[in-house]
Amino acid sequence: WVLEEACAQAAHWTAAHRGEQAFVIAVNLSPVQLTRSEFTDDIKAAIELTGDPPACLWLEVTENAVLEQMASTITTLEAIKALGAKIVLDDFGTGYASLQSLRRFPIDGVKIDKSFIAGLARNRSDLAIVSGIADIAAGLGLQVVAEGVETAQQVQVLRDLNCPLVQGMHFSGPVAPEEVPGLLARGAL
């Protein structure tokens, strides 16, 4: 149901903007979903039912979720990628084998954990870690998203580090789906 609703909402926003902009929607996956043999069929059905382009569906997994049942989970992730959906490693930098995960897992991007973003403007260690993650990800052709962005100063530092995708309370708190077009029209998102 969540996948269908998310895909339907993204397709609705895209249609409302006359297809000028395809809206990417991210959905967190649980370890349980990754172990269900029919889960890939659920994703395919949601995409087909809603008409949302598969590349606009970003499925977020944590490193620990993948590590729990590594062989079967990697097979599931590869099947999801074959559908055209994107796999993003969430909370990057907090797991046990983060750098190895970039080579081993079939992913399209990483979300830098908010714990590194919080001290970005005042902590040299966080700055070095975020810079390193952004550089490595770029070198591997992966998307990079910084999560937990709360200040304009963090946004500027992330721009300077070539981290183009950000999310957080600096832009907006949680809102109802019908409020998103207004935020976009005002340039808030």
Short mmCIF file of N, CA and C in Angstrom, two decimals:
data_model
loop_
_atom_site.label_atom_id
_atom_site.label_comp_id
_atom_site.label_asym_id
_atom_site.label_seq_id
_atom_site.Cartn_x
_atom_site.Cartn_y
_atom_site.Cartn_z
N TRP A 1 0.82 -1.18 0.00
CA TRP A 1 0.00 0.00 0.00
C TRP A 1 0.87 1.26 0.00
N VAL A 2 1.91 1.28 0.83
CA VAL A 2 2.78 2.46 0.90
C VAL A 2 3.46 2.71 -0.44
N LEU A 3 3.95 1.64 -1.06
CA LEU A 3 4.59 1.80 -2.37
C LEU A 3 3.61 2.35 -3.40
N GLU A 4 2.42 1.79 -3.43
CA GLU A 4 1.41 2.28 -4.38
C GLU A 4 1.06 3.74 -4.13
N GLU A 5 0.85 4.10 -2.87
CA GLU A 5 0.52 5.49 -2.54
C GLU A 5 1.65 6.45 -2.91
N ALA A 6 2.89 6.05 -2.63
CA ALA A 6 4.04 6.91 -2.94
C ALA A 6 4.17 7.10 -4.45
N CYS A 7 4.09 6.00 -5.20
CA CYS A 7 4.19 6.09 -6.67
C CYS A 7 3.04 6.90 -7.24
N ALA A 8 1.83 6.69 -6.72
CA ALA A 8 0.67 7.44 -7.20
C ALA A 8 0.84 8.93 -6.94
N GLN A 9 1.36 9.29 -5.77
CA GLN A 9 1.55 10.70 -5.45
C GLN A 9 2.59 11.34 -6.36
N ALA A 10 3.70 10.65 -6.59
CA ALA A 10 4.73 11.18 -7.49
C ALA A 10 4.17 11.35 -8.90
N ALA A 11 3.41 10.37 -9.38
CA ALA A 11 2.80 10.47 -10.71
C ALA A 11 1.81 11.65 -10.77
N HIS A 12 1.06 11.87 -9.68
CA HIS A 12 0.10 12.98 -9.62
C HIS A 12 0.84 14.32 -9.69
N TRP A 13 1.91 14.47 -8.92
CA TRP A 13 2.67 15.73 -8.95
C TRP A 13 3.27 15.97 -10.34
N THR A 14 3.78 14.92 -10.96
CA THR A 14 4.35 15.05 -12.30
C THR A 14 3.28 15.49 -13.29
N ALA A 15 2.10 14.86 -13.24
CA ALA A 15 1.01 15.23 -14.13
C ALA A 15 0.55 16.66 -13.88
N ALA A 16 0.51 17.07 -12.62
CA ALA A 16 0.08 18.44 -12.28
C ALA A 16 1.03 19.48 -12.85
N HIS A 17 2.27 19.10 -13.06
CA HIS A 17 3.26 20.01 -13.65
C HIS A 17 3.44 19.72 -15.14
N ARG A 18 2.43 19.10 -15.74
CA ARG A 18 2.40 18.79 -17.17
C ARG A 18 3.66 18.05 -17.63
N GLY A 19 4.20 17.24 -16.74
CA GLY A 19 5.35 16.43 -17.10
C GLY A 19 6.64 17.21 -17.25
N GLU A 20 6.63 18.51 -16.89
CA GLU A 20 7.83 19.33 -17.02
C GLU A 20 8.92 18.87 -16.06
N GLN A 21 8.51 18.24 -14.99
CA GLN A 21 9.45 17.78 -13.98
C GLN A 21 8.94 16.44 -13.45
N ALA A 22 9.80 15.43 -13.50
CA ALA A 22 9.44 14.13 -12.93
C ALA A 22 9.81 14.17 -11.45
N PHE A 23 8.88 13.80 -10.60
CA PHE A 23 9.11 13.85 -9.17
C PHE A 23 9.66 12.52 -8.66
N VAL A 24 10.77 12.60 -7.98
CA VAL A 24 11.37 11.43 -7.36
C VAL A 24 10.75 11.28 -5.98
N ILE A 25 10.39 10.05 -5.65
CA ILE A 25 9.83 9.77 -4.33
C ILE A 25 10.68 8.67 -3.70
N ALA A 26 11.01 8.84 -2.43
CA ALA A 26 11.84 7.86 -1.72
C ALA A 26 10.99 7.13 -0.69
N VAL A 27 11.18 5.82 -0.63
CA VAL A 27 10.45 4.98 0.31
C VAL A 27 11.47 4.13 1.07
N ASN A 28 11.37 4.14 2.39
CA ASN A 28 12.25 3.31 3.21
C ASN A 28 11.78 1.86 3.18
N LEU A 29 12.72 0.95 3.03
CA LEU A 29 12.42 -0.47 3.05
C LEU A 29 12.89 -1.08 4.36
N SER A 30 12.17 -2.09 4.80
CA SER A 30 12.55 -2.79 6.02
C SER A 30 13.28 -4.08 5.66
N PRO A 31 14.04 -4.63 6.60
CA PRO A 31 14.70 -5.92 6.34
C PRO A 31 13.70 -7.02 5.99
N VAL A 32 12.52 -6.97 6.57
CA VAL A 32 11.51 -7.99 6.29
C VAL A 32 11.09 -7.93 4.82
N GLN A 33 10.88 -6.74 4.30
CA GLN A 33 10.48 -6.61 2.90
C GLN A 33 11.55 -7.20 1.97
N LEU A 34 12.78 -6.99 2.31
CA LEU A 34 13.87 -7.46 1.45
C LEU A 34 14.00 -8.97 1.42
N THR A 35 13.42 -9.64 2.40
CA THR A 35 13.50 -11.10 2.43
C THR A 35 12.27 -11.77 1.83
N ARG A 36 11.22 -11.01 1.52
CA ARG A 36 10.01 -11.59 0.93
C ARG A 36 10.24 -11.84 -0.56
N SER A 37 10.04 -13.06 -0.99
CA SER A 37 10.29 -13.42 -2.39
C SER A 37 9.41 -12.65 -3.37
N GLU A 38 8.20 -12.27 -2.95
CA GLU A 38 7.29 -11.57 -3.86
C GLU A 38 7.44 -10.05 -3.81
N PHE A 39 8.39 -9.55 -3.05
CA PHE A 39 8.52 -8.11 -2.89
C PHE A 39 8.80 -7.39 -4.22
N THR A 40 9.63 -7.98 -5.05
CA THR A 40 9.91 -7.36 -6.35
C THR A 40 8.63 -7.25 -7.18
N ASP A 41 7.76 -8.26 -7.08
CA ASP A 41 6.48 -8.21 -7.79
C ASP A 41 5.61 -7.07 -7.26
N ASP A 42 5.67 -6.82 -5.95
CA ASP A 42 4.92 -5.70 -5.35
C ASP A 42 5.39 -4.37 -5.93
N ILE A 43 6.70 -4.22 -6.08
CA ILE A 43 7.25 -2.98 -6.64
C ILE A 43 6.81 -2.81 -8.09
N LYS A 44 6.94 -3.88 -8.85
CA LYS A 44 6.54 -3.84 -10.26
C LYS A 44 5.07 -3.48 -10.40
N ALA A 45 4.23 -4.07 -9.57
CA ALA A 45 2.79 -3.78 -9.62
C ALA A 45 2.51 -2.32 -9.29
N ALA A 46 3.19 -1.77 -8.29
CA ALA A 46 2.99 -0.36 -7.92
C ALA A 46 3.38 0.57 -9.06
N ILE A 47 4.48 0.27 -9.71
CA ILE A 47 4.95 1.09 -10.83
C ILE A 47 3.96 1.01 -11.99
N GLU A 48 3.53 -0.20 -12.32
CA GLU A 48 2.61 -0.38 -13.44
C GLU A 48 1.24 0.23 -13.16
N LEU A 49 0.76 0.07 -11.94
CA LEU A 49 -0.56 0.59 -11.57
C LEU A 49 -0.63 2.11 -11.65
N THR A 50 0.44 2.76 -11.23
CA THR A 50 0.42 4.21 -11.12
C THR A 50 0.99 4.92 -12.34
N GLY A 51 1.78 4.22 -13.15
CA GLY A 51 2.41 4.85 -14.30
C GLY A 51 3.59 5.72 -13.95
N ASP A 52 4.03 5.65 -12.71
CA ASP A 52 5.20 6.42 -12.28
C ASP A 52 6.44 5.83 -12.94
N PRO A 53 7.32 6.67 -13.51
CA PRO A 53 8.54 6.12 -14.10
C PRO A 53 9.37 5.39 -13.04
N PRO A 54 9.84 4.18 -13.33
CA PRO A 54 10.59 3.41 -12.33
C PRO A 54 11.79 4.17 -11.76
N ALA A 55 12.48 4.95 -12.59
CA ALA A 55 13.67 5.67 -12.12
C ALA A 55 13.32 6.74 -11.10
N CYS A 56 12.05 7.10 -10.99
CA CYS A 56 11.62 8.10 -10.02
C CYS A 56 11.30 7.50 -8.66
N LEU A 57 11.43 6.19 -8.55
CA LEU A 57 11.21 5.51 -7.27
C LEU A 57 12.55 5.16 -6.67
N TRP A 58 12.89 5.82 -5.58
CA TRP A 58 14.12 5.56 -4.85
C TRP A 58 13.77 4.76 -3.61
N LEU A 59 14.32 3.58 -3.51
CA LEU A 59 14.07 2.71 -2.38
C LEU A 59 15.28 2.75 -1.47
N GLU A 60 15.04 3.16 -0.23
CA GLU A 60 16.13 3.36 0.73
C GLU A 60 16.26 2.14 1.64
N VAL A 61 17.49 1.64 1.73
CA VAL A 61 17.79 0.51 2.61
C VAL A 61 18.96 0.89 3.49
N THR A 62 18.96 0.37 4.70
CA THR A 62 20.12 0.59 5.56
C THR A 62 21.12 -0.53 5.32
N GLU A 63 22.35 -0.23 5.58
CA GLU A 63 23.40 -1.22 5.43
C GLU A 63 23.12 -2.45 6.29
N ASN A 64 22.67 -2.22 7.50
CA ASN A 64 22.38 -3.34 8.40
C ASN A 64 21.26 -4.22 7.87
N ALA A 65 20.27 -3.62 7.19
CA ALA A 65 19.19 -4.42 6.60
C ALA A 65 19.73 -5.35 5.53
N VAL A 66 20.67 -4.86 4.75
CA VAL A 66 21.27 -5.69 3.70
C VAL A 66 22.14 -6.78 4.32
N LEU A 67 22.87 -6.43 5.36
CA LEU A 67 23.80 -7.38 5.97
C LEU A 67 23.10 -8.55 6.67
N GLU A 68 21.85 -8.34 7.11
CA GLU A 68 21.15 -9.38 7.85
C GLU A 68 21.01 -10.67 7.05
N GLN A 69 20.66 -10.58 5.82
CA GLN A 69 20.50 -11.74 4.93
C GLN A 69 21.18 -11.40 3.61
N MET A 70 22.49 -11.24 3.65
CA MET A 70 23.20 -10.63 2.54
C MET A 70 22.95 -11.28 1.18
N ALA A 71 23.09 -12.57 1.04
CA ALA A 71 22.97 -13.21 -0.27
C ALA A 71 21.58 -13.00 -0.86
N SER A 72 20.54 -13.28 -0.10
CA SER A 72 19.18 -13.13 -0.63
C SER A 72 18.82 -11.66 -0.83
N THR A 73 19.30 -10.81 0.04
CA THR A 73 19.00 -9.38 -0.08
C THR A 73 19.64 -8.78 -1.32
N ILE A 74 20.87 -9.14 -1.59
CA ILE A 74 21.54 -8.62 -2.79
C ILE A 74 20.81 -9.09 -4.04
N THR A 75 20.34 -10.32 -4.04
CA THR A 75 19.56 -10.83 -5.17
C THR A 75 18.29 -9.99 -5.35
N THR A 76 17.61 -9.67 -4.25
CA THR A 76 16.41 -8.84 -4.31
C THR A 76 16.75 -7.45 -4.83
N LEU A 77 17.83 -6.85 -4.34
CA LEU A 77 18.22 -5.52 -4.79
C LEU A 77 18.53 -5.51 -6.28
N GLU A 78 19.19 -6.54 -6.76
CA GLU A 78 19.49 -6.63 -8.19
C GLU A 78 18.21 -6.73 -9.01
N ALA A 79 17.23 -7.48 -8.51
CA ALA A 79 15.94 -7.60 -9.20
C ALA A 79 15.20 -6.26 -9.22
N ILE A 80 15.30 -5.52 -8.12
CA ILE A 80 14.67 -4.19 -8.06
C ILE A 80 15.32 -3.26 -9.08
N LYS A 81 16.64 -3.28 -9.14
CA LYS A 81 17.35 -2.43 -10.11
C LYS A 81 16.98 -2.80 -11.54
N ALA A 82 16.75 -4.10 -11.79
CA ALA A 82 16.36 -4.54 -13.13
C ALA A 82 15.00 -3.95 -13.53
N LEU A 83 14.16 -3.63 -12.56
CA LEU A 83 12.89 -2.98 -12.84
C LEU A 83 13.07 -1.51 -13.22
N GLY A 84 14.23 -0.95 -12.88
CA GLY A 84 14.50 0.46 -13.17
C GLY A 84 14.42 1.36 -11.96
N ALA A 85 13.98 0.83 -10.81
CA ALA A 85 13.95 1.64 -9.58
C ALA A 85 15.38 1.83 -9.08
N LYS A 86 15.58 2.84 -8.26
CA LYS A 86 16.90 3.15 -7.73
C LYS A 86 17.02 2.67 -6.28
N ILE A 87 18.20 2.21 -5.91
CA ILE A 87 18.48 1.75 -4.55
C ILE A 87 19.45 2.75 -3.93
N VAL A 88 19.07 3.27 -2.76
CA VAL A 88 19.90 4.24 -2.05
C VAL A 88 20.21 3.70 -0.67
N LEU A 89 21.49 3.72 -0.32
CA LEU A 89 21.93 3.25 0.99
C LEU A 89 21.72 4.37 2.00
N ASP A 90 20.79 4.16 2.93
CA ASP A 90 20.38 5.17 3.90
C ASP A 90 21.30 5.15 5.12
N ASP A 91 21.39 6.28 5.82
CA ASP A 91 22.19 6.42 7.03
C ASP A 91 23.64 6.05 6.79
N PHE A 92 24.16 6.41 5.61
CA PHE A 92 25.51 6.01 5.25
C PHE A 92 26.54 6.59 6.23
N GLY A 93 27.47 5.76 6.59
CA GLY A 93 28.54 6.17 7.50
C GLY A 93 28.34 5.66 8.90
N THR A 94 27.19 5.05 9.18
CA THR A 94 26.93 4.58 10.54
C THR A 94 26.99 3.06 10.67
N GLY A 95 27.14 2.35 9.54
CA GLY A 95 27.19 0.89 9.57
C GLY A 95 28.60 0.38 9.83
N TYR A 96 28.73 -0.93 9.77
CA TYR A 96 30.01 -1.56 10.10
C TYR A 96 30.96 -1.67 8.92
N ALA A 97 30.46 -1.75 7.72
CA ALA A 97 31.32 -1.98 6.55
C ALA A 97 31.00 -0.98 5.45
N SER A 98 30.86 0.27 5.80
CA SER A 98 30.34 1.27 4.88
C SER A 98 31.08 1.36 3.55
N LEU A 99 32.39 1.48 3.56
CA LEU A 99 33.10 1.62 2.30
C LEU A 99 33.02 0.35 1.48
N GLN A 100 33.09 -0.78 2.12
CA GLN A 100 32.96 -2.04 1.41
C GLN A 100 31.57 -2.16 0.79
N SER A 101 30.57 -1.61 1.44
CA SER A 101 29.20 -1.65 0.93
C SER A 101 29.08 -0.98 -0.43
N LEU A 102 29.87 0.06 -0.66
CA LEU A 102 29.80 0.78 -1.92
C LEU A 102 30.19 -0.10 -3.09
N ARG A 103 31.08 -1.05 -2.84
CA ARG A 103 31.49 -1.97 -3.91
C ARG A 103 30.59 -3.19 -4.00
N ARG A 104 30.13 -3.66 -2.87
CA ARG A 104 29.43 -4.93 -2.80
C ARG A 104 27.96 -4.85 -3.13
N PHE A 105 27.29 -3.81 -2.73
CA PHE A 105 25.84 -3.72 -2.88
C PHE A 105 25.49 -3.05 -4.21
N PRO A 106 24.43 -3.53 -4.87
CA PRO A 106 24.00 -2.91 -6.14
C PRO A 106 23.18 -1.64 -5.85
N ILE A 107 23.88 -0.54 -5.59
CA ILE A 107 23.21 0.70 -5.19
C ILE A 107 23.43 1.79 -6.23
N ASP A 108 22.57 2.79 -6.16
CA ASP A 108 22.65 3.95 -7.06
C ASP A 108 23.05 5.22 -6.32
N GLY A 109 22.97 5.18 -5.00
CA GLY A 109 23.29 6.38 -4.25
C GLY A 109 23.43 6.12 -2.77
N VAL A 110 23.89 7.15 -2.06
CA VAL A 110 24.04 7.09 -0.61
C VAL A 110 23.43 8.34 0.00
N LYS A 111 22.85 8.17 1.19
CA LYS A 111 22.37 9.30 1.97
C LYS A 111 23.31 9.44 3.16
N ILE A 112 23.98 10.57 3.23
CA ILE A 112 24.91 10.82 4.32
C ILE A 112 24.10 11.05 5.59
N ASP A 113 24.43 10.29 6.61
CA ASP A 113 23.67 10.34 7.86
C ASP A 113 23.69 11.75 8.47
N LYS A 114 22.56 12.12 9.03
CA LYS A 114 22.40 13.45 9.61
C LYS A 114 23.36 13.72 10.76
N SER A 115 23.89 12.69 11.40
CA SER A 115 24.84 12.91 12.49
C SER A 115 26.11 13.59 12.00
N PHE A 116 26.46 13.41 10.74
CA PHE A 116 27.64 14.09 10.17
C PHE A 116 27.28 15.49 9.69
N ILE A 117 26.03 15.71 9.33
CA ILE A 117 25.60 17.01 8.82
C ILE A 117 25.42 18.01 9.96
N ALA A 118 24.99 17.53 11.12
CA ALA A 118 24.71 18.42 12.26
C ALA A 118 25.90 19.28 12.63
N GLY A 119 27.09 18.74 12.62
CA GLY A 119 28.27 19.49 13.02
C GLY A 119 29.10 19.99 11.86
N LEU A 120 28.55 19.93 10.68
CA LEU A 120 29.29 20.22 9.46
C LEU A 120 30.00 21.57 9.45
N ALA A 121 29.32 22.60 9.88
CA ALA A 121 29.89 23.95 9.80
C ALA A 121 30.88 24.26 10.92
N ARG A 122 30.91 23.43 11.96
CA ARG A 122 31.78 23.76 13.09
C ARG A 122 32.74 22.65 13.49
N ASN A 123 32.67 21.51 12.86
CA ASN A 123 33.48 20.37 13.25
C ASN A 123 34.30 19.89 12.05
N ARG A 124 35.62 20.03 12.14
CA ARG A 124 36.50 19.66 11.02
C ARG A 124 36.39 18.17 10.68
N SER A 125 36.15 17.35 11.67
CA SER A 125 36.03 15.91 11.42
C SER A 125 34.80 15.61 10.57
N ASP A 126 33.67 16.22 10.92
CA ASP A 126 32.45 16.01 10.14
C ASP A 126 32.63 16.54 8.71
N LEU A 127 33.27 17.69 8.59
CA LEU A 127 33.53 18.26 7.27
C LEU A 127 34.38 17.30 6.44
N ALA A 128 35.42 16.74 7.03
CA ALA A 128 36.29 15.81 6.31
C ALA A 128 35.54 14.54 5.91
N ILE A 129 34.69 14.03 6.80
CA ILE A 129 33.94 12.81 6.51
C ILE A 129 32.94 13.06 5.37
N VAL A 130 32.19 14.14 5.46
CA VAL A 130 31.20 14.45 4.42
C VAL A 130 31.90 14.69 3.08
N SER A 131 32.99 15.43 3.10
CA SER A 131 33.75 15.68 1.88
C SER A 131 34.25 14.37 1.27
N GLY A 132 34.77 13.49 2.11
CA GLY A 132 35.27 12.20 1.63
C GLY A 132 34.16 11.34 1.05
N ILE A 133 33.02 11.28 1.73
CA ILE A 133 31.89 10.49 1.21
C ILE A 133 31.43 11.05 -0.13
N ALA A 134 31.29 12.37 -0.22
CA ALA A 134 30.84 12.99 -1.47
C ALA A 134 31.82 12.70 -2.60
N ASP A 135 33.12 12.79 -2.34
CA ASP A 135 34.13 12.53 -3.37
C ASP A 135 34.13 11.07 -3.81
N ILE A 136 34.08 10.16 -2.84
CA ILE A 136 34.08 8.73 -3.18
C ILE A 136 32.83 8.37 -3.97
N ALA A 137 31.69 8.83 -3.51
CA ALA A 137 30.43 8.53 -4.20
C ALA A 137 30.46 9.08 -5.63
N ALA A 138 30.92 10.31 -5.79
CA ALA A 138 31.00 10.90 -7.13
C ALA A 138 31.94 10.09 -8.02
N GLY A 139 33.07 9.66 -7.46
CA GLY A 139 34.01 8.84 -8.22
C GLY A 139 33.43 7.51 -8.65
N LEU A 140 32.48 7.00 -7.88
CA LEU A 140 31.84 5.73 -8.21
C LEU A 140 30.55 5.91 -9.03
N GLY A 141 30.23 7.17 -9.35
CA GLY A 141 29.03 7.44 -10.14
C GLY A 141 27.74 7.29 -9.36
N LEU A 142 27.80 7.49 -8.05
CA LEU A 142 26.62 7.36 -7.19
C LEU A 142 26.03 8.73 -6.86
N GLN A 143 24.72 8.79 -6.70
CA GLN A 143 24.06 10.00 -6.21
C GLN A 143 24.43 10.17 -4.74
N VAL A 144 24.48 11.41 -4.28
CA VAL A 144 24.76 11.69 -2.87
C VAL A 144 23.65 12.62 -2.36
N VAL A 145 23.05 12.23 -1.24
CA VAL A 145 22.02 13.03 -0.60
C VAL A 145 22.46 13.27 0.84
N ALA A 146 22.43 14.52 1.27
CA ALA A 146 22.72 14.85 2.67
C ALA A 146 21.39 14.98 3.40
N GLU A 147 21.22 14.23 4.48
CA GLU A 147 19.96 14.31 5.22
C GLU A 147 20.15 15.07 6.52
N GLY A 148 19.07 15.65 6.99
CA GLY A 148 19.12 16.37 8.26
C GLY A 148 19.65 17.79 8.13
N VAL A 149 19.50 18.40 6.97
CA VAL A 149 19.99 19.77 6.75
C VAL A 149 19.02 20.74 7.43
N GLU A 150 19.57 21.56 8.33
CA GLU A 150 18.72 22.46 9.10
C GLU A 150 19.07 23.94 8.96
N THR A 151 20.21 24.26 8.36
CA THR A 151 20.61 25.67 8.27
C THR A 151 21.10 26.03 6.86
N ALA A 152 21.03 27.32 6.57
CA ALA A 152 21.54 27.83 5.29
C ALA A 152 23.05 27.61 5.21
N GLN A 153 23.72 27.71 6.33
CA GLN A 153 25.17 27.49 6.36
C GLN A 153 25.51 26.06 5.95
N GLN A 154 24.75 25.09 6.42
CA GLN A 154 24.97 23.70 6.01
C GLN A 154 24.74 23.54 4.51
N VAL A 155 23.70 24.17 3.99
CA VAL A 155 23.42 24.11 2.56
C VAL A 155 24.62 24.63 1.77
N GLN A 156 25.17 25.76 2.19
CA GLN A 156 26.30 26.34 1.46
C GLN A 156 27.53 25.45 1.52
N VAL A 157 27.82 24.89 2.69
CA VAL A 157 28.97 23.99 2.81
C VAL A 157 28.77 22.78 1.91
N LEU A 158 27.57 22.23 1.88
CA LEU A 158 27.29 21.07 1.04
C LEU A 158 27.42 21.41 -0.44
N ARG A 159 26.98 22.59 -0.83
CA ARG A 159 27.18 23.03 -2.23
C ARG A 159 28.66 23.09 -2.56
N ASP A 160 29.43 23.66 -1.64
CA ASP A 160 30.87 23.77 -1.85
C ASP A 160 31.54 22.40 -1.96
N LEU A 161 30.95 21.40 -1.32
CA LEU A 161 31.49 20.03 -1.34
C LEU A 161 30.92 19.21 -2.50
N ASN A 162 30.18 19.86 -3.39
CA ASN A 162 29.55 19.19 -4.53
C ASN A 162 28.59 18.08 -4.11
N CYS A 163 27.79 18.40 -3.12
CA CYS A 163 26.72 17.51 -2.68
C CYS A 163 25.41 18.18 -3.07
N PRO A 164 24.90 17.89 -4.26
CA PRO A 164 23.78 18.65 -4.81
C PRO A 164 22.39 18.33 -4.24
N LEU A 165 22.22 17.16 -3.65
CA LEU A 165 20.90 16.78 -3.15
C LEU A 165 20.89 16.82 -1.63
N VAL A 166 19.93 17.56 -1.08
CA VAL A 166 19.83 17.70 0.37
C VAL A 166 18.37 17.59 0.79
N GLN A 167 18.18 17.22 2.04
CA GLN A 167 16.83 17.20 2.59
C GLN A 167 16.92 17.57 4.06
N GLY A 168 15.86 18.16 4.55
CA GLY A 168 15.84 18.49 5.97
C GLY A 168 14.90 19.63 6.30
N MET A 169 14.85 19.93 7.56
CA MET A 169 13.92 20.93 8.09
C MET A 169 14.23 22.34 7.60
N HIS A 170 15.42 22.58 7.08
CA HIS A 170 15.73 23.91 6.55
C HIS A 170 14.76 24.26 5.42
N PHE A 171 14.30 23.27 4.70
CA PHE A 171 13.43 23.49 3.56
C PHE A 171 11.96 23.40 3.93
N SER A 172 11.63 22.41 4.76
CA SER A 172 10.25 22.24 5.17
C SER A 172 10.15 21.11 6.17
N GLY A 173 9.21 21.25 7.07
CA GLY A 173 8.86 20.14 7.93
C GLY A 173 7.92 19.23 7.16
N PRO A 174 7.42 18.19 7.79
CA PRO A 174 6.46 17.32 7.12
C PRO A 174 5.20 18.11 6.74
N VAL A 175 4.71 17.86 5.53
CA VAL A 175 3.49 18.52 5.07
C VAL A 175 2.60 17.49 4.38
N ALA A 176 1.34 17.82 4.26
CA ALA A 176 0.40 16.98 3.53
C ALA A 176 0.73 17.06 2.04
N PRO A 177 0.45 16.00 1.29
CA PRO A 177 0.78 15.98 -0.14
C PRO A 177 0.24 17.17 -0.93
N GLU A 178 -0.95 17.63 -0.57
CA GLU A 178 -1.53 18.75 -1.33
C GLU A 178 -0.81 20.08 -1.09
N GLU A 179 0.05 20.15 -0.09
CA GLU A 179 0.81 21.38 0.18
C GLU A 179 2.11 21.46 -0.63
N VAL A 180 2.56 20.35 -1.19
CA VAL A 180 3.83 20.32 -1.92
C VAL A 180 3.83 21.26 -3.13
N PRO A 181 2.80 21.27 -3.98
CA PRO A 181 2.83 22.19 -5.12
C PRO A 181 3.03 23.66 -4.71
N GLY A 182 2.44 24.06 -3.61
CA GLY A 182 2.62 25.44 -3.15
C GLY A 182 4.05 25.71 -2.73
N LEU A 183 4.66 24.76 -2.05
CA LEU A 183 6.07 24.90 -1.67
C LEU A 183 6.96 25.00 -2.90
N LEU A 184 6.66 24.19 -3.91
CA LEU A 184 7.43 24.24 -5.15
C LEU A 184 7.25 25.58 -5.86
N ALA A 185 6.03 26.09 -5.90
CA ALA A 185 5.75 27.36 -6.57
C ALA A 185 6.49 28.51 -5.90
N ARG A 186 6.64 28.43 -4.58
CA ARG A 186 7.35 29.48 -3.83
C ARG A 186 8.86 29.26 -3.85
N GLY A 187 9.32 28.16 -4.44
CA GLY A 187 10.75 27.87 -4.49
C GLY A 187 11.31 27.36 -3.18
N ALA A 188 10.42 26.89 -2.30
CA ALA A 188 10.87 26.41 -0.99
C ALA A 188 11.51 25.03 -1.09
N LEU A 189 11.20 24.30 -2.13
CA LEU A 189 11.78 22.95 -2.32
C LEU A 189 12.59 22.90 -3.57
#
